[in-house]
Amino acid sequence: MRKPAFVAVDWGTSSFRGWLMTADGSVLAETRGPEGMLHCANTGFAPVLADHLAKLGAAQDLPVLICGMAGAKQGWIEAPYLRTPTRLDALHDGAQRVATPGDVRILPGIAQADASAPDVMRGEETQLLGVTESGFTGLVCIPGTHSKWIRIESGSLVSFTTYMTGELFSVIAQHSILKHAIDPDAGSPAANDAFRDGLQRALNAPAALPASLFSLRAAQLLGFEKQADGTARLSGLLIGTEIADAASRYGKHPVRLIGAGALKDLYAAALAAAGVEITIVDAERASQQGLTKAAIHLWGAKFT
Amino acid sequence: MRKPAFVAVDWGTSSFRGWLMTADGSVLAETRGPEGMLHCANTGFAPVLADHLAKLGAAQDLPVLICGMAGAKQGWIEAPYLRTPTRLDALHDGAQRVATPGDVRILPGIAQADASAPDVMRGEETQLLGVTESGFTGLVCIPGTHSKWIRIESGSLVSFTTYMTGELFSVIAQHSILKHAIDPDAGSPAANDAFRDGLQRALNAPAALPASLFSLRAAQLLGFEKQADGTARLSGLLIGTEIADAASRYGKHPVRLIGAGALKDLYAAALAAAGVEITIVDAERASQQGLTKAAIHLWGAKFT
């Protein structure tokens, strides 16, 4: 049986995921729950962590390494942003130790403190560390509520861009006139021609988004399309707009796609349709690997 | 004293505006209320109209001409869309008479029944009739919840595009993470540098909207901008995206801007900053004039 070396935690805005890890990055046990940063603002962070450590059966003296929103200003303790450009393998240098029994540290996020393109991430930097070799040069896409495109050069994160794609989908589908054009029970967008058509339109004319959204509604009023196609078209329009803009910023290069579930599949289909070569990496595995690399820097001597 | 010739009504989704008109388009009395189509779906349309006619002191035998959502499928009675291209001075041919005492008619909307660019309008077509000479050729912009750009050639509406600009502003400001970046008590965007900067960025890179939205939030987190500037920047980004896309579709030609209040001023400033020559027309006056032109076609013989 392999020996537990540390506990890895991805502590986001609305979820907690923890893993009992070996020194070589294998997962021995896992725990997850809805106790994200928003939840802990009321309950405190320490009792939530203690509960999950007990669920993992983790020994009291095991070190704990956390990434994500627990390190935000409104989190447990602030782990101030590193600034771009920054080496990914230096993330551990910015880890903040929490004043709590045991050795609990939170990895920093990364900020692009450029007035012409200000941007921030917390959690994704750890996934990036996980999926890149130390001298990696290339482009990474992490789809989600706030999708991120990241340019890495020789192991340094040099620039990135966040797209509100997932959040725009939610607020438009729930709160705009398009709620009448969306069938929440419609099947997967990926299998729907309206997804591919919306995607191609957005790739061809990404500036047209505010018009294409109304056009989605008008197409149904005029009988050109069914409500069952609304979700797929909206998804295609938004993802296509993101990919077109990212390609114009970063060039049409091969992309490492860090994702999970249906959203990963949608982006894989969309990037392929846009002619972008992709390598897919699982998002949780990326977090586990990034936390392991940073943990080895911090405590590697004790692991052997 | 000039003689009342007809009653003009602009009956929208969420408002009722009625005017007692002379045959030459002058307003003798006006009435307005929140009894739009949505309200009337519960109360019925006839009693609402009767109340407002009483408020205007209109004689029983005066004809009534209505434009707007009262003619939608979910309105009072449907006045089916005319199809582009269509002459604006033929709007009255599509008027539907309501089965109610007196002569009450509803003008049709206009549809662009083109599968590659489906679009609809109800109410704006009457304003367009109001602000254009019979042989007019040019471009018109009607800002709003659903902004419209319209290309007219020799008095025919040949094509148009609706932008969800105003509605995107509302749902993003109220329901997305940007609600934390918006100060609802901030002053007018037009006087704010963040409006002009957001506008220029969007004019230069209209495909970047989903990224610029997140960047607005990040700028505040990183201390580059204050919450008081959020409304102005959001407004500039959205209006700039609309103008850039419209200019790429229709060319950068002089524009007749039909608007009212603060929104008219914002678009006037934005169009000027984009180098577009504008003529401003008041939106209510445009409706009154359009309804008058159509009323003269329908009942002109009785007016003399």
Coordinates of C-alpha atoms in Angstrom, one line a residue:
Chain A
M1 CA 0.0 0.0 0.0
R2 CA 1.3 3.4 -1.0
K3 CA 1.8 6.0 1.7
P4 CA -0.2 9.2 2.1
A5 CA 2.2 12.2 1.6
F6 CA -0.2 15.2 1.7
V7 CA -3.7 16.4 1.2
A8 CA -4.5 18.3 -2.0
V9 CA -7.5 20.7 -2.0
D10 CA -9.2 22.6 -4.8
W11 CA -11.4 25.1 -2.8
G12 CA -13.5 27.1 -5.2
T13 CA -16.3 29.7 -5.0
S14 CA -19.0 27.1 -4.6
S15 CA -17.3 23.7 -4.1
F16 CA -14.7 21.9 -2.0
R17 CA -12.7 18.9 -3.5
G18 CA -10.0 17.2 -1.5
W19 CA -7.7 14.3 -2.2
L20 CA -5.4 12.2 -0.1
M21 CA -2.3 12.0 -2.3
T22 CA 0.9 10.0 -2.5
A23 CA 4.2 11.7 -3.2
D24 CA 4.0 10.6 -6.8
G25 CA 0.6 12.2 -7.4
S26 CA -1.7 9.2 -7.0
V27 CA -5.0 9.6 -5.4
L28 CA -5.7 7.4 -2.4
A29 CA -9.0 8.9 -1.3
E30 CA -11.3 11.7 -2.3
T31 CA -13.9 14.0 -0.7
R32 CA -16.1 16.6 -2.1
G33 CA -18.9 19.0 -1.0
P34 CA -20.7 22.2 -1.7
E35 CA -18.7 24.1 1.0
G36 CA -17.1 26.6 -1.3
M37 CA -15.8 30.1 -0.3
L38 CA -19.3 31.6 -0.3
H39 CA -20.5 28.9 2.1
C40 CA -17.4 29.3 4.4
A41 CA -17.9 33.1 4.6
N42 CA -20.6 32.1 7.2
T43 CA -19.3 28.9 8.7
G44 CA -15.6 29.7 8.7
F45 CA -13.0 27.6 6.8
A46 CA -11.3 25.6 9.5
P47 CA -14.2 23.4 10.6
V48 CA -15.0 22.6 6.9
L49 CA -11.4 21.5 6.3
A50 CA -11.4 19.5 9.5
D51 CA -14.5 17.6 8.5
H52 CA -13.1 16.8 5.1
L53 CA -9.7 15.7 6.5
A54 CA -11.7 13.3 8.8
K55 CA -13.6 12.0 5.8
L56 CA -10.3 11.3 4.0
G57 CA -8.9 9.6 7.1
A58 CA -5.9 11.9 6.9
A59 CA -3.3 11.7 9.8
Q60 CA -3.1 14.9 11.9
D61 CA 0.5 15.7 10.8
L62 CA -0.1 15.4 7.0
P63 CA 0.5 18.8 5.3
V64 CA -2.4 20.3 3.4
L65 CA -2.0 22.3 0.1
I66 CA -4.9 24.4 -1.1
C67 CA -5.6 26.2 -4.4
G68 CA -8.5 28.4 -5.5
M69 CA -10.7 31.0 -4.0
A70 CA -9.9 30.1 -0.4
G71 CA -6.8 32.3 -1.0
A72 CA -8.9 35.3 -2.2
K73 CA -9.2 38.5 -0.3
Q74 CA -12.7 37.4 0.8
G75 CA -11.4 33.8 1.4
W76 CA -9.6 32.1 4.4
I77 CA -6.4 34.1 4.2
E78 CA -5.3 36.1 1.2
A79 CA -2.5 34.6 -0.9
P80 CA -1.7 37.7 -2.9
Y81 CA -1.6 37.3 -6.7
L82 CA 1.7 36.7 -8.5
R83 CA 2.1 39.0 -11.4
T84 CA 2.5 38.0 -15.0
P85 CA 5.0 37.1 -16.4
T86 CA 5.6 34.5 -13.7
R87 CA 7.1 31.0 -13.8
L88 CA 4.5 28.3 -13.0
D89 CA 7.0 26.3 -11.1
A90 CA 7.4 29.2 -8.7
L91 CA 3.8 29.1 -7.5
H92 CA 4.8 27.5 -4.2
D93 CA 6.9 30.5 -3.4
G94 CA 3.7 32.5 -3.0
A95 CA 2.0 30.0 -0.8
Q96 CA 0.6 31.5 2.4
R97 CA 0.6 29.4 5.6
V98 CA -2.7 29.5 7.6
A99 CA -2.5 30.1 11.4
T100 CA -4.1 26.8 12.3
P101 CA -2.8 23.6 13.8
G102 CA -0.8 21.5 11.3
D103 CA 0.9 22.7 8.1
V104 CA -1.9 24.2 5.9
R105 CA -0.9 26.4 2.9
I106 CA -2.8 28.2 0.2
L107 CA -1.3 28.7 -3.3
P108 CA -1.6 32.2 -4.8
G109 CA -3.6 33.2 -7.9
I110 CA -2.1 35.1 -10.8
A111 CA -2.9 38.7 -11.9
Q112 CA -2.3 40.4 -15.2
A113 CA -1.8 43.9 -13.7
D114 CA -1.8 45.6 -17.0
A115 CA -4.3 48.6 -17.2
S116 CA -5.0 47.8 -20.9
A117 CA -5.9 44.2 -20.2
P118 CA -6.4 43.6 -16.5
D119 CA -7.2 40.0 -15.6
V120 CA -7.1 37.5 -12.7
M121 CA -7.2 33.8 -12.0
R122 CA -7.4 31.6 -8.9
G123 CA -7.1 27.9 -9.2
E124 CA -6.4 27.7 -12.9
E125 CA -2.7 28.5 -12.4
T126 CA -2.4 25.3 -10.4
Q127 CA -4.0 23.3 -13.2
L128 CA -1.6 25.0 -15.7
L129 CA 1.3 23.9 -13.5
G130 CA -0.1 20.4 -13.5
V131 CA -0.4 20.0 -17.3
T132 CA 2.8 21.7 -18.5
E133 CA 6.4 20.5 -18.5
S134 CA 8.8 23.0 -17.0
G135 CA 10.0 24.3 -20.3
F136 CA 6.5 24.3 -22.0
T137 CA 5.7 26.8 -24.6
G138 CA 2.1 26.9 -25.9
L139 CA -1.5 27.8 -25.5
V140 CA -4.0 26.4 -23.0
C141 CA -7.8 26.8 -22.8
I142 CA -9.8 26.2 -19.7
P143 CA -13.5 26.5 -20.5
G144 CA -16.0 27.3 -17.7
T145 CA -18.2 30.0 -16.2
H146 CA -15.2 32.3 -16.8
S147 CA -13.2 30.6 -19.6
K148 CA -9.5 31.2 -19.7
W149 CA -7.0 31.2 -22.5
I150 CA -3.4 31.2 -21.4
R151 CA -0.1 31.8 -23.3
I152 CA 2.9 30.1 -21.7
E153 CA 6.5 30.6 -22.9
S154 CA 9.3 28.4 -21.6
G155 CA 7.3 27.6 -18.4
S156 CA 6.3 31.2 -17.7
L157 CA 2.7 32.4 -17.8
V158 CA 3.1 35.5 -20.0
S159 CA -0.5 36.5 -20.7
F160 CA -4.1 35.4 -20.4
T161 CA -7.6 36.4 -21.2
T162 CA -10.8 35.5 -19.4
Y163 CA -14.1 35.2 -21.3
M164 CA -17.4 35.4 -19.4
T165 CA -18.8 32.8 -21.8
G166 CA -20.4 30.4 -19.3
E167 CA -21.8 33.1 -17.2
L168 CA -23.2 34.9 -20.3
F169 CA -24.9 31.7 -21.2
S170 CA -26.6 31.4 -17.8
V171 CA -27.8 35.0 -17.5
I172 CA -29.0 35.2 -21.0
A173 CA -30.8 31.8 -20.8
Q174 CA -32.4 32.6 -17.5
H175 CA -33.0 36.3 -17.5
S176 CA -33.3 37.7 -21.0
I177 CA -36.1 37.4 -23.6
L178 CA -34.2 34.4 -24.9
K179 CA -35.5 32.4 -21.9
H180 CA -38.6 31.9 -24.2
A181 CA -36.3 30.5 -26.9
I182 CA -34.5 28.0 -24.7
D183 CA -35.7 24.5 -23.8
P184 CA -34.0 23.5 -20.6
D185 CA -34.8 19.9 -21.4
A186 CA -33.2 19.9 -24.8
G187 CA -30.5 17.3 -25.4
S188 CA -26.8 17.9 -25.7
P189 CA -25.9 20.9 -27.9
A190 CA -22.9 19.0 -29.4
A191 CA -25.3 16.7 -31.4
N192 CA -27.4 19.5 -32.7
D193 CA -26.9 21.2 -36.1
A194 CA -27.9 24.6 -34.5
F195 CA -24.7 24.3 -32.3
R196 CA -22.5 23.9 -35.4
D197 CA -24.3 26.6 -37.3
G198 CA -24.2 29.1 -34.4
L199 CA -20.5 28.3 -33.9
Q200 CA -19.7 28.9 -37.6
R201 CA -21.6 32.2 -37.7
A202 CA -19.7 33.4 -34.6
L203 CA -16.4 32.2 -35.9
N204 CA -17.1 34.1 -39.1
A205 CA -18.5 37.3 -37.5
P206 CA -17.6 37.4 -33.8
A207 CA -18.6 41.1 -33.5
A208 CA -22.2 40.2 -34.3
L209 CA -23.0 38.5 -31.0
P210 CA -25.5 41.1 -29.7
A211 CA -27.4 40.8 -33.0
S212 CA -27.1 37.1 -33.3
L213 CA -28.7 36.7 -29.9
F214 CA -31.8 38.6 -31.0
S215 CA -31.8 36.7 -34.3
L216 CA -32.0 33.4 -32.4
R217 CA -35.3 34.6 -31.0
A218 CA -36.5 36.0 -34.3
A219 CA -35.7 32.7 -36.1
Q220 CA -38.1 30.9 -33.8
L221 CA -40.9 33.6 -34.1
L222 CA -40.6 33.3 -37.9
G223 CA -40.6 29.5 -37.9
F224 CA -37.0 28.9 -39.1
E225 CA -36.0 27.1 -35.9
K226 CA -37.5 25.2 -32.9
Q227 CA -37.2 26.0 -29.2
A228 CA -35.5 22.7 -28.8
D229 CA -32.6 24.1 -30.9
G230 CA -32.2 27.3 -28.8
T231 CA -29.8 26.0 -26.2
A232 CA -27.5 24.5 -28.9
R233 CA -27.5 27.7 -31.0
L234 CA -26.8 30.0 -27.9
S235 CA -24.0 27.7 -26.9
G236 CA -22.5 27.7 -30.4
L237 CA -22.7 31.5 -30.7
L238 CA -21.0 32.1 -27.4
I239 CA -18.3 29.5 -27.7
G240 CA -17.6 30.6 -31.3
T241 CA -17.2 34.2 -30.3
E242 CA -14.7 33.2 -27.6
I243 CA -12.7 31.0 -29.9
A244 CA -12.6 33.6 -32.7
D245 CA -11.4 36.3 -30.3
A246 CA -8.8 34.1 -28.7
A247 CA -7.5 33.0 -32.1
S248 CA -7.1 36.7 -33.1
R249 CA -5.2 37.4 -29.9
Y250 CA -3.0 34.3 -29.6
G251 CA -2.9 32.9 -33.1
K252 CA -4.4 29.6 -34.3
H253 CA -1.9 27.3 -32.5
P254 CA -2.4 23.8 -31.0
V255 CA -4.2 24.1 -27.7
R256 CA -4.2 22.0 -24.5
L257 CA -7.8 21.9 -23.4
I258 CA -8.3 21.4 -19.6
G259 CA -11.9 20.4 -19.0
A260 CA -14.4 18.0 -17.8
G261 CA -17.8 16.5 -18.7
A262 CA -20.1 17.9 -21.3
L263 CA -18.4 21.3 -21.5
K264 CA -15.1 19.7 -22.4
D265 CA -16.8 17.8 -25.2
L266 CA -18.5 21.0 -26.5
Y267 CA -15.2 22.9 -26.6
A268 CA -13.4 19.9 -28.2
A269 CA -16.0 19.8 -30.9
A270 CA -15.9 23.6 -31.3
L271 CA -12.1 23.8 -31.5
A272 CA -11.9 21.0 -34.0
A273 CA -14.5 22.8 -36.1
A274 CA -12.4 26.0 -35.9
G275 CA -9.4 24.0 -37.2
V276 CA -7.5 24.1 -33.9
E277 CA -5.5 21.1 -33.0
I278 CA -6.2 20.0 -29.4
T279 CA -4.9 17.8 -26.6
I280 CA -7.4 17.1 -23.9
V281 CA -6.5 16.9 -20.2
D282 CA -8.9 16.2 -17.4
A283 CA -9.5 19.2 -15.1
E284 CA -9.4 17.4 -11.8
R285 CA -6.3 15.5 -12.8
A286 CA -4.7 18.8 -13.7
S287 CA -5.4 20.2 -10.2
Q288 CA -4.1 17.1 -8.5
Q289 CA -0.9 17.1 -10.6
G290 CA -0.4 20.9 -10.0
L291 CA -0.9 20.6 -6.3
T292 CA 1.5 17.6 -6.3
K293 CA 4.3 19.5 -8.1
A294 CA 3.9 22.4 -5.7
A295 CA 3.8 20.1 -2.7
I296 CA 7.0 18.4 -3.7
H297 CA 8.7 21.8 -3.8
L298 CA 7.4 22.6 -0.3
W299 CA 7.7 19.3 1.5
G300 CA 9.5 17.0 -0.9
A301 CA 12.3 16.3 1.6
K302 CA 9.8 14.9 4.1
F303 CA 8.1 12.8 1.4
T304 CA 11.1 10.5 0.8
Chain B
M1 CA -59.0 75.7 -32.0
R2 CA -57.9 72.9 -34.3
K3 CA -60.1 70.0 -34.7
P4 CA -59.3 66.4 -33.4
A5 CA -59.0 64.1 -36.4
F6 CA -57.9 60.7 -34.9
V7 CA -56.3 59.1 -31.9
A8 CA -52.8 57.9 -32.3
V9 CA -51.5 55.1 -30.0
D10 CA -48.1 53.6 -29.4
W11 CA -48.9 50.4 -27.5
G12 CA -45.7 48.6 -26.5
T13 CA -44.8 45.7 -24.3
S14 CA -44.9 47.6 -21.1
S15 CA -46.4 51.0 -21.8
F16 CA -49.4 52.8 -23.4
R17 CA -49.0 56.2 -25.0
G18 CA -51.9 57.9 -26.7
W19 CA -52.4 61.2 -28.4
L20 CA -55.4 63.2 -29.7
M21 CA -54.2 64.3 -33.1
T22 CA -55.2 66.9 -35.7
A23 CA -55.1 66.0 -39.4
D24 CA -51.8 67.8 -39.8
G25 CA -50.0 65.8 -37.0
S26 CA -50.3 68.2 -34.1
V27 CA -50.9 66.9 -30.6
L28 CA -54.0 68.3 -28.8
A29 CA -53.8 66.0 -25.7
E30 CA -51.8 63.1 -24.5
T31 CA -52.2 60.2 -22.1
R32 CA -49.8 57.5 -21.0
G33 CA -49.7 54.6 -18.6
P34 CA -48.0 51.3 -17.8
E35 CA -50.8 49.2 -19.4
G36 CA -48.6 47.6 -22.1
M37 CA -49.2 44.3 -23.8
L38 CA -48.1 42.3 -20.8
H39 CA -50.5 44.1 -18.5
C40 CA -53.4 43.7 -21.0
A41 CA -52.9 40.0 -21.3
N42 CA -54.7 39.8 -18.0
T43 CA -57.1 42.8 -18.2
G44 CA -58.0 42.7 -21.9
F45 CA -57.1 45.5 -24.3
A46 CA -60.6 47.1 -24.9
P47 CA -61.1 48.5 -21.4
V48 CA -57.6 50.0 -21.3
L49 CA -58.2 51.8 -24.6
A50 CA -61.6 53.0 -23.4
D51 CA -60.1 54.5 -20.3
H52 CA -57.4 56.3 -22.2
L53 CA -59.9 57.6 -24.8
A54 CA -61.9 59.0 -22.0
K55 CA -58.8 60.7 -20.5
L56 CA -58.1 62.2 -23.9
G57 CA -61.7 63.5 -24.1
A58 CA -62.0 61.8 -27.6
A59 CA -65.3 61.7 -29.3
Q60 CA -66.8 58.2 -29.8
D61 CA -66.6 58.4 -33.5
L62 CA -63.0 59.4 -33.8
P63 CA -60.9 56.7 -35.5
V64 CA -58.0 55.1 -33.5
L65 CA -54.7 54.0 -35.1
I66 CA -52.4 51.8 -33.0
C67 CA -48.8 50.7 -33.6
G68 CA -46.6 48.4 -31.5
M69 CA -47.0 45.1 -29.6
A70 CA -50.8 45.3 -29.5
G71 CA -50.6 43.8 -33.0
A72 CA -48.4 40.9 -32.0
K73 CA -49.6 37.3 -31.9
Q74 CA -49.9 37.6 -28.1
G75 CA -51.5 41.1 -28.4
W76 CA -55.0 42.3 -29.1
I77 CA -55.4 41.0 -32.6
E78 CA -52.5 40.0 -34.8
A79 CA -51.5 42.4 -37.5
P80 CA -49.3 40.0 -39.5
Y81 CA -45.7 41.2 -40.3
L82 CA -45.1 42.8 -43.7
R83 CA -42.0 41.2 -45.3
T84 CA -38.8 43.1 -46.3
P85 CA -38.3 44.7 -48.7
T86 CA -41.5 46.7 -48.1
R87 CA -42.4 50.3 -48.8
L88 CA -42.9 52.3 -45.6
D89 CA -45.8 54.3 -47.1
A90 CA -47.7 51.0 -47.6
L91 CA -47.8 50.2 -43.9
H92 CA -51.5 51.2 -43.7
D93 CA -52.3 48.4 -46.2
G94 CA -51.5 45.9 -43.5
A95 CA -53.6 47.5 -40.8
Q96 CA -56.0 45.2 -39.1
R97 CA -59.4 46.4 -37.8
V98 CA -60.3 45.3 -34.3
A99 CA -63.8 43.9 -33.8
T100 CA -64.9 46.6 -31.3
P101 CA -67.2 49.6 -31.5
G102 CA -65.7 52.5 -33.5
D103 CA -63.0 52.3 -36.1
V104 CA -59.9 50.9 -34.3
R105 CA -57.0 49.6 -36.4
I106 CA -53.5 48.2 -35.6
L107 CA -50.6 48.7 -37.9
P108 CA -48.4 45.7 -38.8
G109 CA -44.8 45.1 -37.8
I110 CA -42.1 44.1 -40.3
A111 CA -40.3 40.9 -40.6
Q112 CA -37.0 40.0 -42.3
A113 CA -38.0 36.5 -43.2
D114 CA -34.5 35.5 -44.3
A115 CA -33.2 32.3 -42.7
S116 CA -29.6 33.7 -42.6
A117 CA -30.6 36.9 -40.8
P118 CA -34.1 36.5 -39.3
D119 CA -35.4 39.7 -37.6
V120 CA -38.6 41.4 -36.5
M121 CA -39.9 44.8 -35.4
R122 CA -43.2 46.2 -34.1
G123 CA -43.5 49.9 -33.5
E124 CA -40.2 51.0 -35.0
E125 CA -41.6 50.7 -38.6
T126 CA -44.1 53.4 -37.7
Q127 CA -41.3 55.7 -36.4
L128 CA -39.4 55.1 -39.6
L129 CA -42.4 56.1 -41.7
G130 CA -42.6 59.2 -39.5
V131 CA -39.0 60.4 -40.0
T132 CA -38.4 59.6 -43.7
E133 CA -39.6 61.3 -46.8
S134 CA -41.2 59.0 -49.4
G135 CA -38.1 58.7 -51.5
F136 CA -35.6 58.5 -48.6
T137 CA -32.4 56.5 -48.9
G138 CA -30.3 56.1 -45.9
L139 CA -29.6 54.5 -42.5
V140 CA -31.6 54.9 -39.3
C141 CA -30.6 53.9 -35.8
I142 CA -33.2 53.4 -33.0
P143 CA -31.5 52.7 -29.7
G144 CA -33.3 50.8 -26.9
T145 CA -33.7 47.5 -25.1
H146 CA -33.5 46.0 -28.6
S147 CA -31.7 48.6 -30.7
K148 CA -32.4 48.6 -34.4
W149 CA -30.4 49.6 -37.4
I150 CA -32.4 50.0 -40.6
R151 CA -31.3 50.4 -44.2
I152 CA -34.0 52.2 -46.3
E153 CA -33.7 52.7 -50.1
S154 CA -36.0 55.0 -52.1
G155 CA -38.6 54.7 -49.3
S156 CA -38.4 50.9 -49.0
L157 CA -37.2 49.2 -45.9
V158 CA -34.7 46.7 -47.4
S159 CA -32.9 45.3 -44.4
F160 CA -32.4 45.7 -40.7
T161 CA -30.6 44.3 -37.7
T162 CA -31.7 44.2 -34.0
Y163 CA -29.0 44.3 -31.2
M164 CA -29.9 43.1 -27.7
T165 CA -27.7 46.0 -26.4
G166 CA -30.1 47.4 -23.8
E167 CA -31.2 44.1 -22.5
L168 CA -27.7 42.8 -22.3
F169 CA -26.9 45.8 -20.2
S170 CA -29.7 45.0 -17.8
V171 CA -29.1 41.3 -17.4
I172 CA -25.4 41.7 -17.0
A173 CA -25.7 44.6 -14.5
Q174 CA -28.3 42.8 -12.5
H175 CA -27.5 39.1 -12.7
S176 CA -23.9 38.5 -13.5
I177 CA -20.7 38.9 -11.4
L178 CA -20.5 42.4 -12.8
K179 CA -23.3 43.5 -10.4
H180 CA -20.5 43.9 -7.9
A181 CA -18.7 46.2 -10.4
I182 CA -21.7 48.5 -11.0
D183 CA -22.8 51.4 -8.9
P184 CA -26.5 52.0 -9.6
D185 CA -26.2 55.5 -8.2
A186 CA -23.3 56.5 -10.5
G187 CA -24.0 59.6 -12.6
S188 CA -24.5 59.7 -16.4
P189 CA -22.1 57.5 -18.4
A190 CA -21.8 60.2 -21.1
A191 CA -19.7 62.4 -18.8
N192 CA -17.4 59.6 -17.7
D193 CA -14.0 58.8 -19.3
A194 CA -14.7 55.1 -18.7
F195 CA -17.6 55.4 -21.2
R196 CA -15.4 56.8 -23.9
D197 CA -12.6 54.3 -23.2
G198 CA -15.0 51.3 -23.2
L199 CA -16.5 52.7 -26.4
Q200 CA -13.2 53.0 -28.2
R201 CA -12.1 49.6 -27.1
A202 CA -15.2 48.1 -28.4
L203 CA -15.0 50.0 -31.7
N204 CA -11.5 48.8 -32.1
A205 CA -12.1 45.2 -31.1
P206 CA -15.9 44.4 -31.1
A207 CA -15.3 40.6 -31.0
A208 CA -13.7 41.0 -27.6
L209 CA -16.9 41.8 -25.7
P210 CA -17.1 38.6 -23.6
A211 CA -13.5 39.2 -22.5
S212 CA -13.9 43.0 -22.0
L213 CA -16.8 42.3 -19.6
F214 CA -14.6 40.2 -17.3
S215 CA -11.8 42.7 -17.6
L216 CA -14.1 45.4 -16.3
R217 CA -14.4 43.4 -13.1
A218 CA -10.7 42.6 -12.9
A219 CA -9.8 46.3 -13.4
Q220 CA -11.7 47.1 -10.2
L221 CA -10.2 44.1 -8.3
L222 CA -6.7 45.3 -9.3
G223 CA -7.4 48.9 -8.4
F224 CA -7.2 50.4 -12.0
E225 CA -10.8 51.6 -11.9
K226 CA -13.6 52.4 -9.4
Q227 CA -17.0 50.9 -9.0
A228 CA -18.5 54.3 -9.9
D229 CA -17.0 53.9 -13.4
G230 CA -18.5 50.4 -14.0
T231 CA -21.8 51.5 -15.4
A232 CA -20.1 53.9 -17.8
R233 CA -17.6 51.3 -19.0
L234 CA -20.3 48.6 -19.4
S235 CA -22.4 51.1 -21.4
G236 CA -19.5 52.1 -23.6
L237 CA -18.5 48.5 -24.3
L238 CA -22.0 47.4 -25.3
I239 CA -22.8 50.5 -27.5
G240 CA -19.4 50.4 -29.1
T241 CA -19.8 46.7 -30.0
E242 CA -23.2 47.5 -31.6
I243 CA -21.9 50.5 -33.6
A244 CA -18.9 48.6 -34.8
D245 CA -20.9 45.7 -36.1
A246 CA -23.6 48.0 -37.7
A247 CA -20.9 50.0 -39.5
S248 CA -19.4 46.8 -40.8
R249 CA -22.8 45.7 -42.1
Y250 CA -24.2 48.9 -43.5
G251 CA -21.1 51.1 -44.0
K252 CA -20.2 54.3 -42.1
H253 CA -22.9 56.5 -43.5
P254 CA -24.8 59.4 -42.0
V255 CA -27.4 58.1 -39.6
R256 CA -30.9 59.4 -38.5
L257 CA -31.0 58.7 -34.8
I258 CA -34.5 58.2 -33.4
G259 CA -34.3 58.4 -29.6
A260 CA -35.2 60.0 -26.3
G261 CA -33.7 61.0 -23.1
A262 CA -30.3 59.9 -21.7
L263 CA -30.1 56.9 -24.2
K264 CA -30.4 59.3 -27.2
D265 CA -27.6 61.4 -25.7
L266 CA -25.3 58.4 -25.1
Y267 CA -25.8 57.2 -28.7
A268 CA -25.3 60.7 -30.1
A269 CA -22.0 60.9 -28.2
A270 CA -21.0 57.4 -29.2
L271 CA -21.8 57.8 -32.9
A272 CA -20.0 61.1 -33.0
A273 CA -16.9 59.4 -31.4
A274 CA -17.1 56.7 -34.0
G275 CA -17.0 59.4 -36.7
V276 CA -20.6 58.9 -37.8
E277 CA -22.6 62.0 -38.9
I278 CA -26.0 62.1 -37.2
T279 CA -29.4 63.8 -37.4
I280 CA -31.4 63.4 -34.2
V281 CA -35.2 62.9 -34.2
D282 CA -37.4 62.6 -31.1
A283 CA -38.8 59.1 -30.7
E284 CA -42.3 60.1 -29.7
R285 CA -42.5 62.7 -32.4
A286 CA -41.5 60.0 -34.9
S287 CA -44.3 57.8 -33.7
Q288 CA -46.9 60.6 -33.9
Q289 CA -45.7 61.5 -37.4
G290 CA -45.7 57.9 -38.6
L291 CA -49.2 57.3 -37.2
T292 CA -50.4 60.6 -38.8
K293 CA -49.0 59.6 -42.3
A294 CA -50.8 56.2 -42.1
A295 CA -54.0 57.8 -40.7
I296 CA -54.1 60.2 -43.7
H297 CA -53.9 57.2 -46.0
L298 CA -56.7 55.4 -44.2
W299 CA -59.1 58.2 -43.4
G300 CA -57.7 61.3 -45.1
A301 CA -60.9 61.9 -47.0
K302 CA -62.9 62.3 -43.8
F303 CA -60.3 64.6 -42.3
T304 CA -60.8 67.5 -44.7

